[in-house]
Amino acid sequence: MQHAFDAWITPVMIGGLMLFMGFIIWDLARKSGAGRFGTIMLFVVLGGGMLAYLIKVVITWSLENTV
């Protein structure tokens, strides 16, 4: 039971954390007056870590599920 709950809740909580981090980046860009280019750069640079994590998850999943 514990393992099933952990396997289900972990992706949900990590997804929520990533959405919250996206909101923080957007709020930072808005409050600093970064403009369009600055906002894009903030999302590219600060969101790059989240993108790398997603790529790692996809690669790990594909390696584990290949026959």
Short mmCIF file of C-alpha atoms in Angstrom, two decimals, residues 8-55:
data_model
loop_
_atom_site.label_atom_id
_atom_site.label_comp_id
_atom_site.label_asym_id
_atom_site.label_seq_id
_atom_site.Cartn_x
_atom_site.Cartn_y
_atom_site.Cartn_z
CA TRP A 8 1.39 7.72 -7.41
CA ILE A 9 1.97 10.82 -5.29
CA THR A 10 5.61 11.53 -6.22
CA PRO A 11 4.95 12.56 -9.85
CA VAL A 12 1.93 14.61 -8.76
CA MET A 13 3.93 16.51 -6.14
CA ILE A 14 6.90 17.07 -8.47
CA GLY A 15 4.53 18.35 -11.17
CA GLY A 16 2.96 20.73 -8.67
CA LEU A 17 6.37 21.94 -7.59
CA MET A 18 7.33 22.58 -11.22
CA LEU A 19 4.13 24.56 -11.81
CA PHE A 20 4.84 26.59 -8.68
CA MET A 21 8.40 27.26 -9.88
CA GLY A 22 6.98 28.45 -13.20
CA PHE A 23 4.69 30.84 -11.32
CA ILE A 24 7.68 32.12 -9.31
CA ILE A 25 9.65 32.79 -12.51
CA TRP A 26 6.66 34.60 -14.05
CA ASP A 27 6.12 36.66 -10.89
CA LEU A 28 9.83 37.54 -10.77
CA ALA A 29 9.72 38.73 -14.38
CA ARG A 30 6.56 40.77 -13.77
CA LYS A 31 7.78 42.45 -10.59
CA SER A 32 11.21 43.26 -12.02
CA GLY A 33 9.78 44.80 -15.19
CA ALA A 34 11.86 42.48 -17.36
CA GLY A 35 9.90 43.04 -20.55
CA ARG A 36 9.22 40.41 -23.18
CA PHE A 37 12.83 39.46 -23.91
CA GLY A 38 13.79 39.41 -20.24
CA THR A 39 10.82 37.20 -19.40
CA ILE A 40 11.74 34.77 -22.15
CA MET A 41 15.34 34.67 -20.95
CA LEU A 42 14.25 34.07 -17.36
CA PHE A 43 12.11 31.14 -18.44
CA VAL A 44 14.89 29.73 -20.67
CA VAL A 45 17.62 30.01 -18.05
CA LEU A 46 15.70 29.24 -14.86
CA GLY A 47 13.35 26.78 -16.53
CA GLY A 48 16.29 24.91 -18.08
CA GLY A 49 16.78 22.93 -14.90
CA MET A 50 13.17 21.78 -14.95
CA LEU A 51 13.50 20.84 -18.62
CA ALA A 52 16.64 18.83 -17.88
CA TYR A 53 14.80 16.96 -15.13
CA LEU A 54 11.92 16.15 -17.49
CA ILE A 55 14.37 14.89 -20.13
#
